[in-house]
CSV table of C-alpha atoms in Angstrom, one decimal:
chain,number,residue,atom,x,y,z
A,1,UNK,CA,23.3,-106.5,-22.4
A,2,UNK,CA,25.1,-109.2,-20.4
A,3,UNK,CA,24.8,-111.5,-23.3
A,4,UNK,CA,26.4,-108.5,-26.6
A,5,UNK,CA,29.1,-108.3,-23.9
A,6,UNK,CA,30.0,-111.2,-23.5
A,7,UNK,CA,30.2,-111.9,-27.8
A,8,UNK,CA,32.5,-109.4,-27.8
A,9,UNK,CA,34.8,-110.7,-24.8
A,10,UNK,CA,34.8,-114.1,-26.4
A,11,UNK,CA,36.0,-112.6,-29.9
A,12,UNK,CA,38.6,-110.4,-28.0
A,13,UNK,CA,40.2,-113.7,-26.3
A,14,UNK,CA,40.2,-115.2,-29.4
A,15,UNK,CA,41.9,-112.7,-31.0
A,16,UNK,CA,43.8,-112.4,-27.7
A,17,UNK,CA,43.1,-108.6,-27.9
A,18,UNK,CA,43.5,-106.6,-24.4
A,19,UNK,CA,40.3,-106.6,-22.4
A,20,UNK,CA,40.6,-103.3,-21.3
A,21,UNK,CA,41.0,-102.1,-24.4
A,22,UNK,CA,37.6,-103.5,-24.8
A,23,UNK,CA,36.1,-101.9,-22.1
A,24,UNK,CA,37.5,-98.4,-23.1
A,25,UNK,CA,36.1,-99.1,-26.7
A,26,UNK,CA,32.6,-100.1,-25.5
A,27,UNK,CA,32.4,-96.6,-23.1
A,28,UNK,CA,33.3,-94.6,-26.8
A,29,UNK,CA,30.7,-95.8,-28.7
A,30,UNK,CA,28.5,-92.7,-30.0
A,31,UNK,CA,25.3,-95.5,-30.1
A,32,UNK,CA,23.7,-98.6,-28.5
A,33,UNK,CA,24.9,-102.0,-30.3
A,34,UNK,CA,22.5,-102.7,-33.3
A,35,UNK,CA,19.9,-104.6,-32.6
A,36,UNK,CA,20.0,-104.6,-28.2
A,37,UNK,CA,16.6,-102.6,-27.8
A,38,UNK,CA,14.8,-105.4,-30.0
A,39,UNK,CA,16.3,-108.5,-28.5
A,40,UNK,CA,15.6,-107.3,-24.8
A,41,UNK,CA,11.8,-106.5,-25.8
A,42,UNK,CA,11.6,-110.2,-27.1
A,43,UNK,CA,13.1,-111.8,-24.3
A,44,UNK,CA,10.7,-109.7,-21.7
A,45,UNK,CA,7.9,-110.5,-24.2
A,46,UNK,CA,6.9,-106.9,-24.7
A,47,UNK,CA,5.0,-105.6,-27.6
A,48,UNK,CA,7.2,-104.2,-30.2
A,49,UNK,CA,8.6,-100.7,-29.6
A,50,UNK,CA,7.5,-100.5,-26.3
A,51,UNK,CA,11.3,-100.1,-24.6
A,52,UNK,CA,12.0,-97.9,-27.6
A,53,UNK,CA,8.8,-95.4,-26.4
A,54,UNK,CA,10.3,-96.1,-22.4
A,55,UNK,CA,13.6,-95.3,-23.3
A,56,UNK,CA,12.4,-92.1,-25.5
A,57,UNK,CA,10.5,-90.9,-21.8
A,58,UNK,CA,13.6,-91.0,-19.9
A,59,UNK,CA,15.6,-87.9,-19.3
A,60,UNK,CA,18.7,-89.9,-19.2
A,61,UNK,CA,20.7,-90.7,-22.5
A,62,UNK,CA,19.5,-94.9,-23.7
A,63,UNK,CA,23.5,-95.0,-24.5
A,64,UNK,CA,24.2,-94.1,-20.4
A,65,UNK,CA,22.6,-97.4,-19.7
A,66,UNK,CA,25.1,-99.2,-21.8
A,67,UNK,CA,27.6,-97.1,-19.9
A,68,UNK,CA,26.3,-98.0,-16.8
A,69,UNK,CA,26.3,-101.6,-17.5
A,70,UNK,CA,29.9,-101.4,-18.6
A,71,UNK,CA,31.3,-99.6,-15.8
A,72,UNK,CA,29.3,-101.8,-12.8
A,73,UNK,CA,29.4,-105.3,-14.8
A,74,UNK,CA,32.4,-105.5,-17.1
A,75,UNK,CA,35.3,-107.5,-14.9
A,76,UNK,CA,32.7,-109.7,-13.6
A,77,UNK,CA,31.7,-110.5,-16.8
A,78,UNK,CA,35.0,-111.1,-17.7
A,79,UNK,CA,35.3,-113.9,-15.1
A,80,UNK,CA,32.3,-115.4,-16.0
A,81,UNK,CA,33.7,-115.8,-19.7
A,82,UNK,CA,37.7,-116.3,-19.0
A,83,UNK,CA,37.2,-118.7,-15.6
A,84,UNK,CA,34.0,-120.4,-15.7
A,85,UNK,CA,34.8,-122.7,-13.1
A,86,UNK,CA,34.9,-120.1,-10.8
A,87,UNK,CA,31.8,-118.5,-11.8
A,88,UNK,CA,29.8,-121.9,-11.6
A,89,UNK,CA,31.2,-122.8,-8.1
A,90,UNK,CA,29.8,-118.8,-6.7
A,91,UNK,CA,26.9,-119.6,-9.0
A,92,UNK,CA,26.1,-122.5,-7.0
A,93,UNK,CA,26.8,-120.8,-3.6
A,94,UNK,CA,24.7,-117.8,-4.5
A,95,UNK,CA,21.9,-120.5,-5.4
A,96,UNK,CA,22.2,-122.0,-1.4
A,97,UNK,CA,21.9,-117.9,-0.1
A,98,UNK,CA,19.1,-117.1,-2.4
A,99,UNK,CA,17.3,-120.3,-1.5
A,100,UNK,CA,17.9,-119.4,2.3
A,101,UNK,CA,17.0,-116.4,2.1
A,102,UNK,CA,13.5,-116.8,0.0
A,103,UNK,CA,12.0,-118.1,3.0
A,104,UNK,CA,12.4,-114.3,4.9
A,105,UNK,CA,9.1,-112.8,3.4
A,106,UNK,CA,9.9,-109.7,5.1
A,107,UNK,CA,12.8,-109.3,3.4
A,108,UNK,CA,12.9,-105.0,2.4
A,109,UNK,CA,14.1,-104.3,-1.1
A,110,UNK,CA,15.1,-100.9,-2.4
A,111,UNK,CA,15.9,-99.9,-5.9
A,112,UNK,CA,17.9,-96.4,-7.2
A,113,UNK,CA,18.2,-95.6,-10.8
A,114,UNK,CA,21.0,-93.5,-10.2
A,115,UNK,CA,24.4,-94.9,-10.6
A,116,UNK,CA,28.0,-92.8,-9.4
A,117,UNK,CA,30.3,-95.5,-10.4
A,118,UNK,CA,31.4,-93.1,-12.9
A,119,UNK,CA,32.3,-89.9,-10.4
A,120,UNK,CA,34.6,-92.0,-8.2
A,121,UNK,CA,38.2,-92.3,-8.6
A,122,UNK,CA,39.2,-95.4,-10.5
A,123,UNK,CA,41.7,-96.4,-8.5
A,124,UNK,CA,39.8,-96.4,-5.6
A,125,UNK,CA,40.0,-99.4,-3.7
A,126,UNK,CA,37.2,-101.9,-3.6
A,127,UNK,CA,37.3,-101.7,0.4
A,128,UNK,CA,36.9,-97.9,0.6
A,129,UNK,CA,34.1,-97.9,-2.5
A,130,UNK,CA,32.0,-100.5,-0.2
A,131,UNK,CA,32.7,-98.0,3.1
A,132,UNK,CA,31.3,-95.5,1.0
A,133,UNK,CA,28.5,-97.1,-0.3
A,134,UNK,CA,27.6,-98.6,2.6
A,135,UNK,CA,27.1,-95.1,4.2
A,136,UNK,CA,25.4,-93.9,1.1
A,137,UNK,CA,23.1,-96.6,1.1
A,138,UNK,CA,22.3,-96.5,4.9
A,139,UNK,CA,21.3,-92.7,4.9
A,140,UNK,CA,19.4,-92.8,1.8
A,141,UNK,CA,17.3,-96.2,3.8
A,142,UNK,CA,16.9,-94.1,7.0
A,143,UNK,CA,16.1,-90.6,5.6
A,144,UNK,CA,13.6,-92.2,3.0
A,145,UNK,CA,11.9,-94.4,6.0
A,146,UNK,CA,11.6,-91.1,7.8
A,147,UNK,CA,10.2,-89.0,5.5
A,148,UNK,CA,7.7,-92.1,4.9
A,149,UNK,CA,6.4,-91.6,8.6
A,150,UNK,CA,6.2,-88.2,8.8
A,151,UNK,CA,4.3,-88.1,5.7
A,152,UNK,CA,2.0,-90.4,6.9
A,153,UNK,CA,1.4,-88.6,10.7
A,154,UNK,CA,0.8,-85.2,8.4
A,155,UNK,CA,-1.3,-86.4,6.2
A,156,UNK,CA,-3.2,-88.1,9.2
A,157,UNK,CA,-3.2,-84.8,10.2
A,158,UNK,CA,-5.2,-83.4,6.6
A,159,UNK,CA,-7.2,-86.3,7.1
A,160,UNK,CA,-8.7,-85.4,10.7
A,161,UNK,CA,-10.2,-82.3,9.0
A,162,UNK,CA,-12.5,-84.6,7.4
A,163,UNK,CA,-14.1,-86.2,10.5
A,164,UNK,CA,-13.5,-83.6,13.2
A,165,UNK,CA,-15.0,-79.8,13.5
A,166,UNK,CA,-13.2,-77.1,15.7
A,167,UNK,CA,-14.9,-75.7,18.2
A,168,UNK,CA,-14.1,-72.3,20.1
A,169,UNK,CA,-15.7,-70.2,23.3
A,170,UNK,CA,-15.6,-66.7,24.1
A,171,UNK,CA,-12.5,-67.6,26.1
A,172,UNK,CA,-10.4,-68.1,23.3
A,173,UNK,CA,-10.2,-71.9,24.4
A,174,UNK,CA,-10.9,-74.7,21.3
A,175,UNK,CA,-11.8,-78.1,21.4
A,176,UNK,CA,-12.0,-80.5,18.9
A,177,UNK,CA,-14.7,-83.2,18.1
A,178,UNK,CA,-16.2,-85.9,15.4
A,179,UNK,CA,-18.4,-84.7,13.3
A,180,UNK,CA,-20.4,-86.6,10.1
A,181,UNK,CA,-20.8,-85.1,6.8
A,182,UNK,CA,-23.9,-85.5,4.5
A,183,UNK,CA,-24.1,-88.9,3.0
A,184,UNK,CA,-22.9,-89.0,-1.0
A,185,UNK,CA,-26.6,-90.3,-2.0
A,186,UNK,CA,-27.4,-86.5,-1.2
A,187,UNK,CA,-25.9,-85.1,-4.1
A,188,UNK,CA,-27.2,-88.0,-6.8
A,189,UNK,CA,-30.9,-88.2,-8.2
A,190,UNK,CA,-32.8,-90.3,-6.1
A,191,UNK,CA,-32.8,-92.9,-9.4
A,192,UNK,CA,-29.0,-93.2,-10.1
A,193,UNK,CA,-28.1,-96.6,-8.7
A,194,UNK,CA,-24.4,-96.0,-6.6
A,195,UNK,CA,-22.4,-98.6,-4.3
A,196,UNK,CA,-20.6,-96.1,-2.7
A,197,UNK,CA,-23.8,-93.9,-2.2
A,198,UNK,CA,-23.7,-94.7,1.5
A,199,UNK,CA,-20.2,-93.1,2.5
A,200,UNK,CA,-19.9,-89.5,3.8
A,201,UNK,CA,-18.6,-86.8,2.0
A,202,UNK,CA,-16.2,-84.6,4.5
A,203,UNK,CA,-17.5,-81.9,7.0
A,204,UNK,CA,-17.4,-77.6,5.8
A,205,UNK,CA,-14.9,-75.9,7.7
A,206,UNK,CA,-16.2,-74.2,10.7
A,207,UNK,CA,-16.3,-70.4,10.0
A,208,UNK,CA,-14.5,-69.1,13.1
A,209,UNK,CA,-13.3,-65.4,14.2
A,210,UNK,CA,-10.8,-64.6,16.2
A,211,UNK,CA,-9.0,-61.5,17.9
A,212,UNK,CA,-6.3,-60.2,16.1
A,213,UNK,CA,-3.8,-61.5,19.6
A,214,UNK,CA,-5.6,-64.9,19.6
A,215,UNK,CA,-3.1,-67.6,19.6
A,216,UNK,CA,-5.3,-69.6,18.5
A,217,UNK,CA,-5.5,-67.3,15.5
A,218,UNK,CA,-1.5,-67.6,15.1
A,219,UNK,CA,-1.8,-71.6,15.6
A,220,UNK,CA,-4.1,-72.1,12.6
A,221,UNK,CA,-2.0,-69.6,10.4
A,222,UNK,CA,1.3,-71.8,10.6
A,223,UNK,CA,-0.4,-75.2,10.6
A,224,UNK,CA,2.1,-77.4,8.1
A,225,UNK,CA,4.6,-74.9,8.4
A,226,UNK,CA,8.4,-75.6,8.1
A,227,UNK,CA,7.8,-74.5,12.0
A,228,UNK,CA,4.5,-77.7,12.3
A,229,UNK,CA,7.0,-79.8,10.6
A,230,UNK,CA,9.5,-79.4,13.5
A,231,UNK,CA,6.7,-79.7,15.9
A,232,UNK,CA,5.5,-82.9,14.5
A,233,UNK,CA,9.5,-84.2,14.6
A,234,UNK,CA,9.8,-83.5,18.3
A,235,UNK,CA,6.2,-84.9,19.6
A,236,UNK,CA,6.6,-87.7,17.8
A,237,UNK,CA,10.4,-89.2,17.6
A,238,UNK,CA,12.1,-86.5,19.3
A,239,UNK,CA,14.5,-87.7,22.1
A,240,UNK,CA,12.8,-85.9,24.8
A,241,UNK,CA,9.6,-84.6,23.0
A,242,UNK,CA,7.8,-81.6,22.7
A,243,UNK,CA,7.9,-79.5,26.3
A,244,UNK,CA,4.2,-78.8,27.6
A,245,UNK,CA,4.7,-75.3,27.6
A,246,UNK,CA,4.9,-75.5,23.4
A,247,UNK,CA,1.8,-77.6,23.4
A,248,UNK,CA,0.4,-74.7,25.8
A,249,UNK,CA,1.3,-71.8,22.9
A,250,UNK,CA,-0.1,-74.0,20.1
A,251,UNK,CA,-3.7,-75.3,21.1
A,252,UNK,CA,-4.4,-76.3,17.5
A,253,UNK,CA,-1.4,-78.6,16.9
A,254,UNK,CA,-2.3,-80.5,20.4
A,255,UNK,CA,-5.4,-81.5,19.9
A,256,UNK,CA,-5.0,-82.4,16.4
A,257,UNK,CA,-1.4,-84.6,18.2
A,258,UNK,CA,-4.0,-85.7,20.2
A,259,UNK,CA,-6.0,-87.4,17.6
A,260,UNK,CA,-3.0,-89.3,16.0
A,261,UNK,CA,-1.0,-92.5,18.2
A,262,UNK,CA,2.6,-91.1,19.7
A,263,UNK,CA,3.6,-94.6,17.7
A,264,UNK,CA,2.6,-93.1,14.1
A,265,UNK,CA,6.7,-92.5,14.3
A,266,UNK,CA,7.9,-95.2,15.8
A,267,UNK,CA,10.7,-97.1,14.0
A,268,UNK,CA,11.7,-94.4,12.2
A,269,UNK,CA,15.4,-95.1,13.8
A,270,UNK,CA,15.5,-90.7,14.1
A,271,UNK,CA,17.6,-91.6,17.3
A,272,UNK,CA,20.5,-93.5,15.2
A,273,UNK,CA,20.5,-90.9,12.1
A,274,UNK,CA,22.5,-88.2,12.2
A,275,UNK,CA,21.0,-84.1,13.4
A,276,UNK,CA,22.2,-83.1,9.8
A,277,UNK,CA,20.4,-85.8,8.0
A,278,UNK,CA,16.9,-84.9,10.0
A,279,UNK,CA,17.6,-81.4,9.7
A,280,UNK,CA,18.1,-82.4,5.6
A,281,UNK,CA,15.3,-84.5,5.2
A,282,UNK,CA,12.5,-81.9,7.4
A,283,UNK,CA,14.2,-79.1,5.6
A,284,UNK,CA,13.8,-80.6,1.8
A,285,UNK,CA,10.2,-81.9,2.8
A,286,UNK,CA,8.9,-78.9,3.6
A,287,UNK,CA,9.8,-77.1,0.8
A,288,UNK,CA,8.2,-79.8,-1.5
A,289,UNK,CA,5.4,-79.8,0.3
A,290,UNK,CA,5.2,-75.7,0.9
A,291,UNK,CA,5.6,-75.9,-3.4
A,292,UNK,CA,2.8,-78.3,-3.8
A,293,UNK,CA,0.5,-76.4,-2.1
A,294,UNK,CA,1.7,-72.9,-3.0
A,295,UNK,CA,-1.2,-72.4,-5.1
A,296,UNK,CA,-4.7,-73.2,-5.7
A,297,UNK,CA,-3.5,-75.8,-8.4
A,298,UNK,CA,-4.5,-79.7,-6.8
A,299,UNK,CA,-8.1,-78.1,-4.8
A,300,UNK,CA,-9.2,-76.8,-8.5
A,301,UNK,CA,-8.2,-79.7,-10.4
A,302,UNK,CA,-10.0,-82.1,-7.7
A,303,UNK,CA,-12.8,-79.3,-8.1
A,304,UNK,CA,-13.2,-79.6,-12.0
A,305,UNK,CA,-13.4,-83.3,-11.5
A,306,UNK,CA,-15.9,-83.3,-8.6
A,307,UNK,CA,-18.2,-80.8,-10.7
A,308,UNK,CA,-18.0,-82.7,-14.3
A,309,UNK,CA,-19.0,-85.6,-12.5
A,310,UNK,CA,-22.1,-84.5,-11.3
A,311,UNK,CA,-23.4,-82.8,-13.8
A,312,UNK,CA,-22.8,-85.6,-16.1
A,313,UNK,CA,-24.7,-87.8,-13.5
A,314,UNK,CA,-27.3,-84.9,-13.2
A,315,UNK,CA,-27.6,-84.1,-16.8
A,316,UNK,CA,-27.2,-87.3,-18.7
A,317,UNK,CA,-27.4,-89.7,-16.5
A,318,UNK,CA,-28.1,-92.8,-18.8
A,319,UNK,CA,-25.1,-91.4,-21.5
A,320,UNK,CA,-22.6,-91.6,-18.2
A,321,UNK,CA,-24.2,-95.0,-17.1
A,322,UNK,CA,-23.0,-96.5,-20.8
A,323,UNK,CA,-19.6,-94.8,-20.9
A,324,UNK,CA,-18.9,-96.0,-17.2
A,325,UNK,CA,-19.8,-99.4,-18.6
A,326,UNK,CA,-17.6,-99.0,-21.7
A,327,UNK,CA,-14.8,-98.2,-19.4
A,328,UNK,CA,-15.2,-100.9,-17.7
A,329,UNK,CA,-15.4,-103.4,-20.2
A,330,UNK,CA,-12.0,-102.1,-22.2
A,331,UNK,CA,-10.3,-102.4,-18.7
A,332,UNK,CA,-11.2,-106.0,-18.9
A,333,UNK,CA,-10.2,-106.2,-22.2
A,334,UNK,CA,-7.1,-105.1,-21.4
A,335,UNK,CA,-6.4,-106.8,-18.8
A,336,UNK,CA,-6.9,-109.9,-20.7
A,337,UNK,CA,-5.2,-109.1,-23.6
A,338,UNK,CA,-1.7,-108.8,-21.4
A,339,UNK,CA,-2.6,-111.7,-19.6
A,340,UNK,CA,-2.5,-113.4,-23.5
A,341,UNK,CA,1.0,-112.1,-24.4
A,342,UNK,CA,2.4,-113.3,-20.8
A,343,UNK,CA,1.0,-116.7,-21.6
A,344,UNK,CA,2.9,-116.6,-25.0
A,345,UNK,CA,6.2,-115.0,-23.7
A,346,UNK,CA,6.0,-117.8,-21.3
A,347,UNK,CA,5.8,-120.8,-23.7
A,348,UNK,CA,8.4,-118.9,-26.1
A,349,UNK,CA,10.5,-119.5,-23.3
């Protein structure tokens, strides 16, 4: 793109043509310049078509992208064409950061395909446009690393289901302990040949009953609720965390809290963001999750799965065998096939 851009500033200065009238021509144009999809797959050293099917996938327009590119890049384009000295001196001082900074392996990197250059004012100045980004850019960073750890302490939380079995006694008091399921080999013929044969599949799900008043009961019935969310926020990064006499009302969630480390949150910086962007990110969590999981969808797809798998290994064991290997072998061929063109894109260059 950078390089169509700058043909056409070079032939409006030399036909010392107004640049801005450039730029409003370029963001009018009802298709992409002839010829742009082709040259980028030969400089990335893509098979041919391949951006054409990518682009074709995207909800977004191809010609937005052009757009974009206009909007974000035009004026420093422009320098880079009309004052090349310029450009080569900050080209040269962006070399002595970059070459600073490569030595920071740790260094966090975030990418957003979604560009609102084009819903702010234009004459915006650039001070408040880097004020606003700046906040825009912060809360997306802190809400995303949030909702990162509390995904990972609730599915923590799934995950203790598979080693752990619930326990109850005629008091209406529950414990919680590990338990092993049956080894994988159980469920092969005692001839199929299986590295993983050794692992344990999860424990059944104790059948329990419970009074109609148990709390216990009540506990199970909102577990990864909007209201377990909240729970989960306050035990684990809440200012002052979760008071005992909650943990007293909600048997099930302490145990399983029990299970997982109080650090599973930590760093999540939920003291420096803002009430309304927690409140945002618990709220819009747990209604994706709640819609994941409103139906019986995921369990009977993983179901289907499970049971074609062993009956195939059951019923034609041998035809599996060859069709595991086939797999196998076009991966690698694959794999080596890209390898190939990544060698040749390489020596293009």
């Amino acid at each position: 793109m950078e390089l169509r851009l700058i043909n056409r500033i070079n032939s409006c200065v030399e036909k010392r043509k107004n640049l801005q009238d450039l730029k409003k021509e370029q963001l009018a144009i009802k298709r992409l310049p002839k010829g742009l999809v082709t040259d980028t797959e030969d400089a990335a050293g893509c098979p041919p078509t391949t951006l054409e099917k990518l682009l074709k996938r995207k909800k977004k327009r191809s010609l937005i992208f052009w757009f974009d590119f206009i909007e974000t890049s035009f004026e420093a384009v422009c320098n880079k064409v009309t004052n090349p000295q310029i450009e080569t001196s900050r080209a040269e001082s962006s070399k002595t950061v970059v070459s600073e900074s490569s030595s920071k392996p740790d260094e966090i990197f975030r990418t957003c395909t979604t560009s609102i250059n084009t819903i702010l004012r234009a004459d915006i100045t650039d001070n408040v446009k880097n004020i606003f980004f700046n906040k825009i850019n912060k809360a997306i960073e802190e809400s995303s690393d949030y909702t990162l750890k509390l995904s990972i302490v609730l599915f923590a939380t799934m995950l203790s289901f598979k080693s752990h079995s619930f326990i109850i006694n005629d008091s209406d008091n529950i414990k919680i302990q590990p338990s092993a399921g049956a080894q994988l080999s159980s469920f092969f013929p005692s001839n199929f040949q299986n590295a993983d044969a050794v692992k344990k599949v999860s424990t059944p799900l104790t059948s329990l009953s419970f009074p109609s008043t148990s709390k216990v009961k009540k506990d199970f019935q909102t577990l990864f609720s909007q209201e377990h969310l909240q729970h989960i926020h306050s035990y684990y990064s809440g200012a002052e965390g979760i008071i005992k006499g909650s943990l007293e009302k909600n048997p099930v969630r302490s145990l399983l809290f029990q299970l997982i480390q109080k650090e599973a949150l930590h760093g999540s910086k939920s003291d420096s963001m803002s009430a309304s962007i927690i409140s945002t990110a618990l709220s819009q969590y747990g209604t994706n999750f709640a819609n994941m999981w409103a139906d019986k969808k995921i369990f009977l797809i993983l179901l289907n799965s499970v049971l074609e798998v062993l009956l195939r290994i059951h019923l034609a064991p041998n035809r599996y065998k060859t069709y595991l290997d086939f797999v196998e072998a076009k991966q690698k061929e694959i794999l080596a096939g890209k390898d190939k063109t990544k060698k040749k894109s390489l020596k293009q260059r």
